[in-house]
PDB file of C-alpha atoms in Angstrom:
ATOM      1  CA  UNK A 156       0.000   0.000   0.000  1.00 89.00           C
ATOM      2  CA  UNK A 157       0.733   3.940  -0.863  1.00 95.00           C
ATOM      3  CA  UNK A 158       1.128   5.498   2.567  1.00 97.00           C
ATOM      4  CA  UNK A 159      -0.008   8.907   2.661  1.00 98.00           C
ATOM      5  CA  UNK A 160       1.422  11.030   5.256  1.00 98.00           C
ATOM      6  CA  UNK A 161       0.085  14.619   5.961  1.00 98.00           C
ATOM      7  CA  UNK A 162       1.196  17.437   8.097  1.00 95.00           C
ATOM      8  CA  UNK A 163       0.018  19.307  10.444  1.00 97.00           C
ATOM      9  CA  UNK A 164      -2.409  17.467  12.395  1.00 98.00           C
ATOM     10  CA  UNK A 165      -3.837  20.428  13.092  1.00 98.00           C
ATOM     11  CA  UNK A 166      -3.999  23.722  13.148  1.00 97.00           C
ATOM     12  CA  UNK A 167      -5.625  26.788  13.584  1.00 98.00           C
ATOM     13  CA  UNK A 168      -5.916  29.943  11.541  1.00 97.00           C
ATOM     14  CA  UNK A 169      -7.473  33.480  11.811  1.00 97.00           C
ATOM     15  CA  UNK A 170     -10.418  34.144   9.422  1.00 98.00           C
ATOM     16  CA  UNK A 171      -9.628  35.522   6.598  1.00 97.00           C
ATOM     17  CA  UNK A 172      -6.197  34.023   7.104  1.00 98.00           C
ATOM     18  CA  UNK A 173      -4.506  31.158   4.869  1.00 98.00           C
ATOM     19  CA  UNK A 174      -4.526  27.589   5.559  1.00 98.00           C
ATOM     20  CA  UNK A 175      -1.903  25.192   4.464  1.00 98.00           C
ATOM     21  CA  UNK A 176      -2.059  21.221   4.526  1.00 98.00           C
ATOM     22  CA  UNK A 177       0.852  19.282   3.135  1.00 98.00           C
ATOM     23  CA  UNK A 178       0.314  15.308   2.163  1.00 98.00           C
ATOM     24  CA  UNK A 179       3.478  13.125   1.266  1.00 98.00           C
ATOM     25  CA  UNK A 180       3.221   9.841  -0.658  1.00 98.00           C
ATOM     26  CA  UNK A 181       5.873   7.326  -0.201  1.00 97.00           C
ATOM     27  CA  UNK A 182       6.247   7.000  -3.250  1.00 97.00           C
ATOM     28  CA  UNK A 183       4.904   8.591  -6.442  1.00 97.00           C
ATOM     29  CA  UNK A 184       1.506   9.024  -7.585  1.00 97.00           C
ATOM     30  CA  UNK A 185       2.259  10.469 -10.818  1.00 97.00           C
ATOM     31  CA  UNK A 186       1.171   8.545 -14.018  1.00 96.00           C
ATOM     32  CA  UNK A 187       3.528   8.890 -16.649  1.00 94.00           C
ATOM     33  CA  UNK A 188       1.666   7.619 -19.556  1.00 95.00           C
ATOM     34  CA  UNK A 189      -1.227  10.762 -19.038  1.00 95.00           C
ATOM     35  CA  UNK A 190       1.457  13.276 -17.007  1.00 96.00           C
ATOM     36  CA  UNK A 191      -1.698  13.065 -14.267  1.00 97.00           C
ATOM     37  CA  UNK A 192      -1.348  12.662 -10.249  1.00 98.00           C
ATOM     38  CA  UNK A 193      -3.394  10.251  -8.800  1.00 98.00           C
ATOM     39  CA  UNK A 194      -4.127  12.522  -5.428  1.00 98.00           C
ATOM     40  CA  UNK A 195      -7.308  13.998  -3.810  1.00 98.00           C
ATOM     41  CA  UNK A 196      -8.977  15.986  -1.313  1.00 98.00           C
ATOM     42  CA  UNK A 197     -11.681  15.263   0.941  1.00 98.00           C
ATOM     43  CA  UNK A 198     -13.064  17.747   3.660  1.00 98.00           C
ATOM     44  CA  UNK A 199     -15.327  16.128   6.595  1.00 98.00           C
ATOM     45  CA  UNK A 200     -17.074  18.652   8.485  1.00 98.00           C
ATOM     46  CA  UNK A 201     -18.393  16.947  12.116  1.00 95.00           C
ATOM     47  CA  UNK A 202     -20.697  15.091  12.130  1.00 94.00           C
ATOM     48  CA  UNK A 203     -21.182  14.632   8.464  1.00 97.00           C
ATOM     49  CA  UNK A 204     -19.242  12.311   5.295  1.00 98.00           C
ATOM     50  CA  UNK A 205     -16.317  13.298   3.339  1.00 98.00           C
ATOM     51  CA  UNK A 206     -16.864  15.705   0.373  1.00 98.00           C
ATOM     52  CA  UNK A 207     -14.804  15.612  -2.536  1.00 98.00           C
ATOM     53  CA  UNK A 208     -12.721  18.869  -3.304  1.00 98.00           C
ATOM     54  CA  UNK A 209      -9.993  18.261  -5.535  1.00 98.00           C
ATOM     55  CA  UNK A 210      -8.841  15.658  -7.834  1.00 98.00           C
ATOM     56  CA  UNK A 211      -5.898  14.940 -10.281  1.00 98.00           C
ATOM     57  CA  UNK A 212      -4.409  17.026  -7.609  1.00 98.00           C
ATOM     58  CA  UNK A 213      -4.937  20.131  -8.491  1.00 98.00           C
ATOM     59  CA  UNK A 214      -9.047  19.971 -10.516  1.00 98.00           C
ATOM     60  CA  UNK A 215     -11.763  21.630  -8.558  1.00 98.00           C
ATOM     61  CA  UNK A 216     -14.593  19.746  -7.825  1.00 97.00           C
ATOM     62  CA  UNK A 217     -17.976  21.204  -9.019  1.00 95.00           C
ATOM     63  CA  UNK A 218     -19.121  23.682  -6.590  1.00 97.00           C
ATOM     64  CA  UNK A 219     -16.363  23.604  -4.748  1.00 98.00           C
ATOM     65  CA  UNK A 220     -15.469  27.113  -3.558  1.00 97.00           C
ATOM     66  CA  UNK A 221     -12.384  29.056  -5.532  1.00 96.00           C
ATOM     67  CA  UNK A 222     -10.520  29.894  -2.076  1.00 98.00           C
ATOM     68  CA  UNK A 223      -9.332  25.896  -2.196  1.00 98.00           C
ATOM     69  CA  UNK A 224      -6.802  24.910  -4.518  1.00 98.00           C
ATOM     70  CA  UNK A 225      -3.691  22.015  -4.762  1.00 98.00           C
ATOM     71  CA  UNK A 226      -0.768  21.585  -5.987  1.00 98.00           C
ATOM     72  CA  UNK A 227       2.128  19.608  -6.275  1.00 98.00           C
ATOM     73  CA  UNK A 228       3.225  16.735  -8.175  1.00 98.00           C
ATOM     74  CA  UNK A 229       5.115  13.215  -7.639  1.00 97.00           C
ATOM     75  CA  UNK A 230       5.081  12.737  -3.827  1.00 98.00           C
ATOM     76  CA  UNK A 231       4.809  16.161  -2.167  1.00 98.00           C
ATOM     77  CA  UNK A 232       1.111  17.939  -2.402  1.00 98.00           C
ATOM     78  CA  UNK A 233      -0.366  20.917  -0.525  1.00 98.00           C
ATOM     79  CA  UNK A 234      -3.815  22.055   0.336  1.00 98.00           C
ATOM     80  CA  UNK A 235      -4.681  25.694   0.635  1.00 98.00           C
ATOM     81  CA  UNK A 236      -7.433  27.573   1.951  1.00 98.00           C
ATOM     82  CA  UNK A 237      -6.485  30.928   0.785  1.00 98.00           C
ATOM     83  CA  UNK A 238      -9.121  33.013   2.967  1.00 97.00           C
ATOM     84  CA  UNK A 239     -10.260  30.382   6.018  1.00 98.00           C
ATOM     85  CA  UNK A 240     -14.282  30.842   6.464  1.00 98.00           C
ATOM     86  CA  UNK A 241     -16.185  29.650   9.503  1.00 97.00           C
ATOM     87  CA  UNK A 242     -17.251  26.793   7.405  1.00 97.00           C
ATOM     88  CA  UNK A 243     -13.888  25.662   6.623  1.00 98.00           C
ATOM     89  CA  UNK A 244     -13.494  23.995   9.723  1.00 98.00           C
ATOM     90  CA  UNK A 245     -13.159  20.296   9.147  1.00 98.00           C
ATOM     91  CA  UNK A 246     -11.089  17.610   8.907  1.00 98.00           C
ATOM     92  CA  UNK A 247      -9.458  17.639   5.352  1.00 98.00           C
ATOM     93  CA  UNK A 248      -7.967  13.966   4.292  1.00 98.00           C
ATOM     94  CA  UNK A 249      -5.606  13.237   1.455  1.00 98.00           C
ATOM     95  CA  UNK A 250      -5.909   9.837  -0.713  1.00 98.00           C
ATOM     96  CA  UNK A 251      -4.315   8.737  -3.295  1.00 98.00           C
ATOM     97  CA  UNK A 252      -5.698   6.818  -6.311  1.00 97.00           C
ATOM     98  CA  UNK A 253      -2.607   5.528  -8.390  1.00 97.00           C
ATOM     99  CA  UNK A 254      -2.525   1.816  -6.470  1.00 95.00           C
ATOM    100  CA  UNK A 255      -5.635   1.182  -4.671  1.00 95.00           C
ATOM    101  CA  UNK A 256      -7.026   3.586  -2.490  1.00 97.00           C
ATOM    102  CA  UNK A 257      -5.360   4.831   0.628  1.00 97.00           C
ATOM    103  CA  UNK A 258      -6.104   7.916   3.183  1.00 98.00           C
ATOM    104  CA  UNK A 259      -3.747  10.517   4.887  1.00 98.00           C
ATOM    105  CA  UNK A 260      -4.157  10.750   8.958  1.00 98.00           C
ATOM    106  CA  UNK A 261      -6.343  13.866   8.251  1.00 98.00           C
ATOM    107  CA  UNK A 262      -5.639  17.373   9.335  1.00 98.00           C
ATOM    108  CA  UNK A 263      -8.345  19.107  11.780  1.00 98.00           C
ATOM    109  CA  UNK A 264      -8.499  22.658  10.427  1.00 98.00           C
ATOM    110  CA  UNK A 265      -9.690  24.876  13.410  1.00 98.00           C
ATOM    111  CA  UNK A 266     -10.174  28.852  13.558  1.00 97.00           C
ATOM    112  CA  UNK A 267      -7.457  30.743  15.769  1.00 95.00           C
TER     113      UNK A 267
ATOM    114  CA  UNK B  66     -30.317  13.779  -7.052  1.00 96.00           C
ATOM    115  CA  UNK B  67     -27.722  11.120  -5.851  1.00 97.00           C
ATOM    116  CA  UNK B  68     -28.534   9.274  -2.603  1.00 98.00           C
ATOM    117  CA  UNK B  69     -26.430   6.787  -1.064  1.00 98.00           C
ATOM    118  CA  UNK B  70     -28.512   4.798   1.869  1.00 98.00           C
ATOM    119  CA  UNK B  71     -26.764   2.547   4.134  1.00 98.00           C
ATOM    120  CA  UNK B  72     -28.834   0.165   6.558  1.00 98.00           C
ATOM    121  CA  UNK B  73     -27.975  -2.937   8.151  1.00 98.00           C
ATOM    122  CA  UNK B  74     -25.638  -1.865  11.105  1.00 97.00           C
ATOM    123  CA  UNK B  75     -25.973  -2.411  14.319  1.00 97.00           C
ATOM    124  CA  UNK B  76     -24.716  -4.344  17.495  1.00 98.00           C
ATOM    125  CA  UNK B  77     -22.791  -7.598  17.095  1.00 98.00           C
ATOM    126  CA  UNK B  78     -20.872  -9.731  18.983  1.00 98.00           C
ATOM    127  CA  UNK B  79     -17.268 -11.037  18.444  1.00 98.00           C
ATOM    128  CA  UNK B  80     -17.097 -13.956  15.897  1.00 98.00           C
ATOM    129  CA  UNK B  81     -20.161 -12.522  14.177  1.00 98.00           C
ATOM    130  CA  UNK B  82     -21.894 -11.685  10.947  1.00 98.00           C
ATOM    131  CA  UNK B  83     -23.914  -8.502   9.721  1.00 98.00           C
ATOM    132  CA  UNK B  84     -24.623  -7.549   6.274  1.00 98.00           C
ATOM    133  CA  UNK B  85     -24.693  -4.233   5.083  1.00 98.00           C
ATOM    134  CA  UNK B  86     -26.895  -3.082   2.458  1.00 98.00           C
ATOM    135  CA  UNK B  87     -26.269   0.741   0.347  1.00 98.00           C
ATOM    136  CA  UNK B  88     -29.348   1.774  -1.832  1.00 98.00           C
ATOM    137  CA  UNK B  89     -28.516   4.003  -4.427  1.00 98.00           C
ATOM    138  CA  UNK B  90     -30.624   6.705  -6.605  1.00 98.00           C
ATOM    139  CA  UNK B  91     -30.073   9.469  -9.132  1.00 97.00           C
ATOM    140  CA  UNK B  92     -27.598   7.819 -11.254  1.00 97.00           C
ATOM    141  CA  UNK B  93     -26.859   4.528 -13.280  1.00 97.00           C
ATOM    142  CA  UNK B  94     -26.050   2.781 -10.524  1.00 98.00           C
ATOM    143  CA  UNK B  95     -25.159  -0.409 -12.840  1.00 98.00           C
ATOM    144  CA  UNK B  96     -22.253   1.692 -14.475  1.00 97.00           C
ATOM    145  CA  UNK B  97     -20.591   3.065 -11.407  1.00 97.00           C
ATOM    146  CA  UNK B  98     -17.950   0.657  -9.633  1.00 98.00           C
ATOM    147  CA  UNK B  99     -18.890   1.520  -5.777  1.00 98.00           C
ATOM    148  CA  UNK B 100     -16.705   1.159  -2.693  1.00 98.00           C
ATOM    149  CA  UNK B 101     -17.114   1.162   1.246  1.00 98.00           C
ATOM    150  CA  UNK B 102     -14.928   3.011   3.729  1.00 98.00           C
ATOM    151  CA  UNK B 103     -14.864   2.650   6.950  1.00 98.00           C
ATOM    152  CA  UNK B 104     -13.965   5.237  10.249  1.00 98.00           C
ATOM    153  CA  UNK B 105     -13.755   4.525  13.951  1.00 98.00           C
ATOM    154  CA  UNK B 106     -14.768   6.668  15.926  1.00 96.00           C
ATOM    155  CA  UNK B 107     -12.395   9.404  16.232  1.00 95.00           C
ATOM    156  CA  UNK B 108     -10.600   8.154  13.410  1.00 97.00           C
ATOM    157  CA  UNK B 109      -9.493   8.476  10.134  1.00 97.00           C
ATOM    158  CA  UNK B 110     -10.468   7.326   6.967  1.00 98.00           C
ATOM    159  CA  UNK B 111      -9.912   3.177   5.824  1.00 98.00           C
ATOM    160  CA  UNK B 112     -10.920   2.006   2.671  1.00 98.00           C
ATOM    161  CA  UNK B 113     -12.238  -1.906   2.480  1.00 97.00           C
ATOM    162  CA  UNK B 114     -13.011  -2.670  -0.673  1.00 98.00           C
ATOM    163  CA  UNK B 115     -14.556  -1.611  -4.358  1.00 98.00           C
ATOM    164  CA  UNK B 116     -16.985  -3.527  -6.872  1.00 98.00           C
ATOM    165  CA  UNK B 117     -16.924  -2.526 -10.831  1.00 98.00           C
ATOM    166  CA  UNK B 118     -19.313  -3.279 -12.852  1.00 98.00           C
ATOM    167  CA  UNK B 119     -20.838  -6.002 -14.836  1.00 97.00           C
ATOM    168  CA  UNK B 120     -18.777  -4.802 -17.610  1.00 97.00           C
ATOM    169  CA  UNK B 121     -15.883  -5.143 -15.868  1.00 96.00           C
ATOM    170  CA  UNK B 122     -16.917  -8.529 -14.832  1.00 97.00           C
ATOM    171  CA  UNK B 123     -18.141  -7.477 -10.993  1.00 98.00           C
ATOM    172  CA  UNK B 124     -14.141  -7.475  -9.973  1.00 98.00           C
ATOM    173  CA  UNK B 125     -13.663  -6.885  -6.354  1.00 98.00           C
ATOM    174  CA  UNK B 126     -10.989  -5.753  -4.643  1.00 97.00           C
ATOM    175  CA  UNK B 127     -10.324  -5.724  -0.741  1.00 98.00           C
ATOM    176  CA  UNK B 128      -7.662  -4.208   1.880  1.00 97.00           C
ATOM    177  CA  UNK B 129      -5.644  -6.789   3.328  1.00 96.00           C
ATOM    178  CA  UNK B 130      -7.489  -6.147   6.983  1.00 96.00           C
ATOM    179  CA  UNK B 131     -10.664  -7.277   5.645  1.00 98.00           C
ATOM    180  CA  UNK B 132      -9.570 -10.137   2.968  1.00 98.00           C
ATOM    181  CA  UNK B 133     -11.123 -13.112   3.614  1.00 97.00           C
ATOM    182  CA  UNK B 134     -13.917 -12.125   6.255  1.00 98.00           C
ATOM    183  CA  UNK B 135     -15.566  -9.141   4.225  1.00 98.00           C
ATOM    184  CA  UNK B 136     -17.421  -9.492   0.723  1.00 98.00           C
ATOM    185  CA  UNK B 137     -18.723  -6.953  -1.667  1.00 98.00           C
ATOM    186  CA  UNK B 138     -21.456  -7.643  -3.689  1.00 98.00           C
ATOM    187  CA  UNK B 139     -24.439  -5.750  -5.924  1.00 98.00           C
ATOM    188  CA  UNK B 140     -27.860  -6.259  -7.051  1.00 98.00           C
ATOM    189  CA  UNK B 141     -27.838  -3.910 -10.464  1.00 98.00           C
ATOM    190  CA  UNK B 142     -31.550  -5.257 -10.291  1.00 98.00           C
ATOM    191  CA  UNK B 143     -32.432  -3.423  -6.844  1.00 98.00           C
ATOM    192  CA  UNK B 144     -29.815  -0.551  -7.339  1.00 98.00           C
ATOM    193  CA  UNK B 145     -28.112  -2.296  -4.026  1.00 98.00           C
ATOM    194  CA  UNK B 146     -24.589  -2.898  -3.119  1.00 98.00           C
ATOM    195  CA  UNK B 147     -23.717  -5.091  -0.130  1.00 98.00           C
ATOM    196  CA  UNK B 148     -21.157  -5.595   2.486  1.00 98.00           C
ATOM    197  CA  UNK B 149     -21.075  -9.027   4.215  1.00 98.00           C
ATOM    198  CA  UNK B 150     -19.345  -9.019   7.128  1.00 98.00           C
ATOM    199  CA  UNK B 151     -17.954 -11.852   8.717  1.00 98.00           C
ATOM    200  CA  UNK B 152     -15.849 -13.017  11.720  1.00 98.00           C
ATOM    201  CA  UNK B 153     -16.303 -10.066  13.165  1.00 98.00           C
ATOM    202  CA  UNK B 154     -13.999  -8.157  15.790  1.00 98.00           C
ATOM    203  CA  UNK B 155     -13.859  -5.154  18.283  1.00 98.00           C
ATOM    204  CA  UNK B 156     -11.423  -3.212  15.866  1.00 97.00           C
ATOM    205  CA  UNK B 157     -13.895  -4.033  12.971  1.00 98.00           C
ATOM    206  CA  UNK B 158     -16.702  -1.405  15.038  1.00 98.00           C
ATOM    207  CA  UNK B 159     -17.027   1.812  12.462  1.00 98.00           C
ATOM    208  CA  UNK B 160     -19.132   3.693  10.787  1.00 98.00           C
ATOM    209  CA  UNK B 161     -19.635   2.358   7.036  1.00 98.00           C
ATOM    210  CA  UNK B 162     -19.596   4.815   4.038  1.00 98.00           C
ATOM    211  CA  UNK B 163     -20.760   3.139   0.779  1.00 98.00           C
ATOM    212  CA  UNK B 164     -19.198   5.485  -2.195  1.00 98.00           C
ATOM    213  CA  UNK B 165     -19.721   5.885  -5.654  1.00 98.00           C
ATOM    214  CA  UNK B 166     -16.619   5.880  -7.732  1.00 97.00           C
ATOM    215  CA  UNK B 167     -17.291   8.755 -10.175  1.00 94.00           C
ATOM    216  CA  UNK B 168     -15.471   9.244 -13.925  1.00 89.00           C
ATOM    217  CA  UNK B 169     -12.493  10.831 -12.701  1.00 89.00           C
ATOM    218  CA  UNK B 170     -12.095   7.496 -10.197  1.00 92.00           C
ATOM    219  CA  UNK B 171     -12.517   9.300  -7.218  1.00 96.00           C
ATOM    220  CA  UNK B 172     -15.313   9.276  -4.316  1.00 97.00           C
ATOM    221  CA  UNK B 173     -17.461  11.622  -5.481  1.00 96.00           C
ATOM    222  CA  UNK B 174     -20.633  10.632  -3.636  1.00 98.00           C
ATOM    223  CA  UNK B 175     -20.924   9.373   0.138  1.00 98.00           C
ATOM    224  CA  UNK B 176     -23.716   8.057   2.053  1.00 98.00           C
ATOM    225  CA  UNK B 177     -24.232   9.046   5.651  1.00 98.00           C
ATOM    226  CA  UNK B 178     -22.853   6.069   6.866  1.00 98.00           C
ATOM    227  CA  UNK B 179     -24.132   2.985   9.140  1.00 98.00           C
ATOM    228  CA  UNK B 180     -22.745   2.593  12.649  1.00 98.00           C
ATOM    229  CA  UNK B 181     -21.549  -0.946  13.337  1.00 98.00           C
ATOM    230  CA  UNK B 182     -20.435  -2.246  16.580  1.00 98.00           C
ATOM    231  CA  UNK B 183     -18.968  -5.612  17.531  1.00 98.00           C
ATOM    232  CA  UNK B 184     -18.891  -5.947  21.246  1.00 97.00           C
ATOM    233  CA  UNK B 185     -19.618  -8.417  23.717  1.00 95.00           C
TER     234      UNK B 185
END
């Protein structure tokens, strides 16, 4: 299995503030033969399922608001909230897709 | 819309069996593989296992803490999937997600998940 690692556990930011959430594969997630990483984004807020943000590491889901974005490529992703809202708190959970499926620890986003 | 519906949790003892049933709607269920995740309580998120499609010959696939005691199944006739869960243990007690893999592969739709416990 891909282990995902991410960093911080947690943290808390300001409103209005940036939020940054790294995840680290073990080994690569990149595909070579489409140039495409195999990595998402999930955000659980309490009490309620995952929601898909991102995909291909960087693609927006629908809906999704335009303050979240990733990046990064290979082994080494980030997460950003670029303006943290009151709604933002969650847990946010890497996975990669490339060999099976596999989950980061998570990362409790919390507001300062 | 899309709905995901689990049922079927519940309290079990050790050495048990409980099946889980997901009921899907707003989509072709029959052309969507569909997995299950699991979290304790607390927790993060484990995957347990997927089921493609017919086309793809109903392949299953399973994480290696589950192989052999879980199986995945569907009903493309009742819009169902299924989790069977055997030989149960303590560290087995989760919620359930049943997911919908979407086109880009990734979970794009979760049910509200089904609370299982295995205690004595």
């Amino acid at each position: 299995d891909i282990v995902m690692t991410q960093s911080p556990d947690s943290l808390a930011v300001s409103l209005g503030e940036r939020a940054t959430i790294n995840c680290k594969s073990r080994q690569s997630v990149l595909y070579s033969s489409n140039n495409k990483n195999y990595l998402a984004w999930y955000q659980q807020r309490p009490g309620q399922p995952p929601k898909l943000l991102i995909y291909w590491a960087s693609t927006r889901e629908s809906g999704v608001p335009d303050r979240f974005s990733g990046s990064g490529s290979g082994t080494d992703f980030t997460l950003t909230i670029s303006s943290l809202q009151a709604e933002d708190v969650a847990v946010y959970y890497c996975q990669q897709y490339y060999n099976s499926w596999t989950f980061g620890q998570g990362t409790k986003v919390e507001i300062k | 819309e899309v709905q995901l519906v689990e049922s079927g949790g519940g309290l079990v003892q050790p050495g048990g069996s409980l099946k889980l049933s997901c009921a899907a709607s707003g989509f072709t269920f029959s052309g969507s593989a569909m997995h299950w995740v699991r979290q304790a309580s607390g927790k993060g998120l484990e995957w347990i296992g997927r089921i493609r499609t017919k086309a793809n010959s109903y392949a299953t696939a399973y994480a290696e803490s589950v192989k052999g005691r879980f199986t995945i199944s569907r009903d493309d006739s009742k819009n169902t999937a299924y989790l069977q869960m055997n030989s149960l243990k303590t560290e087995d007690t989760a919620v359930y997600y049943c997911i919908r893999q979407g086109q880009q592969l990734v979970f794009d739709y979760w049910g509200q998940g089904t609370l299982v416990t295995v205690s004595s």
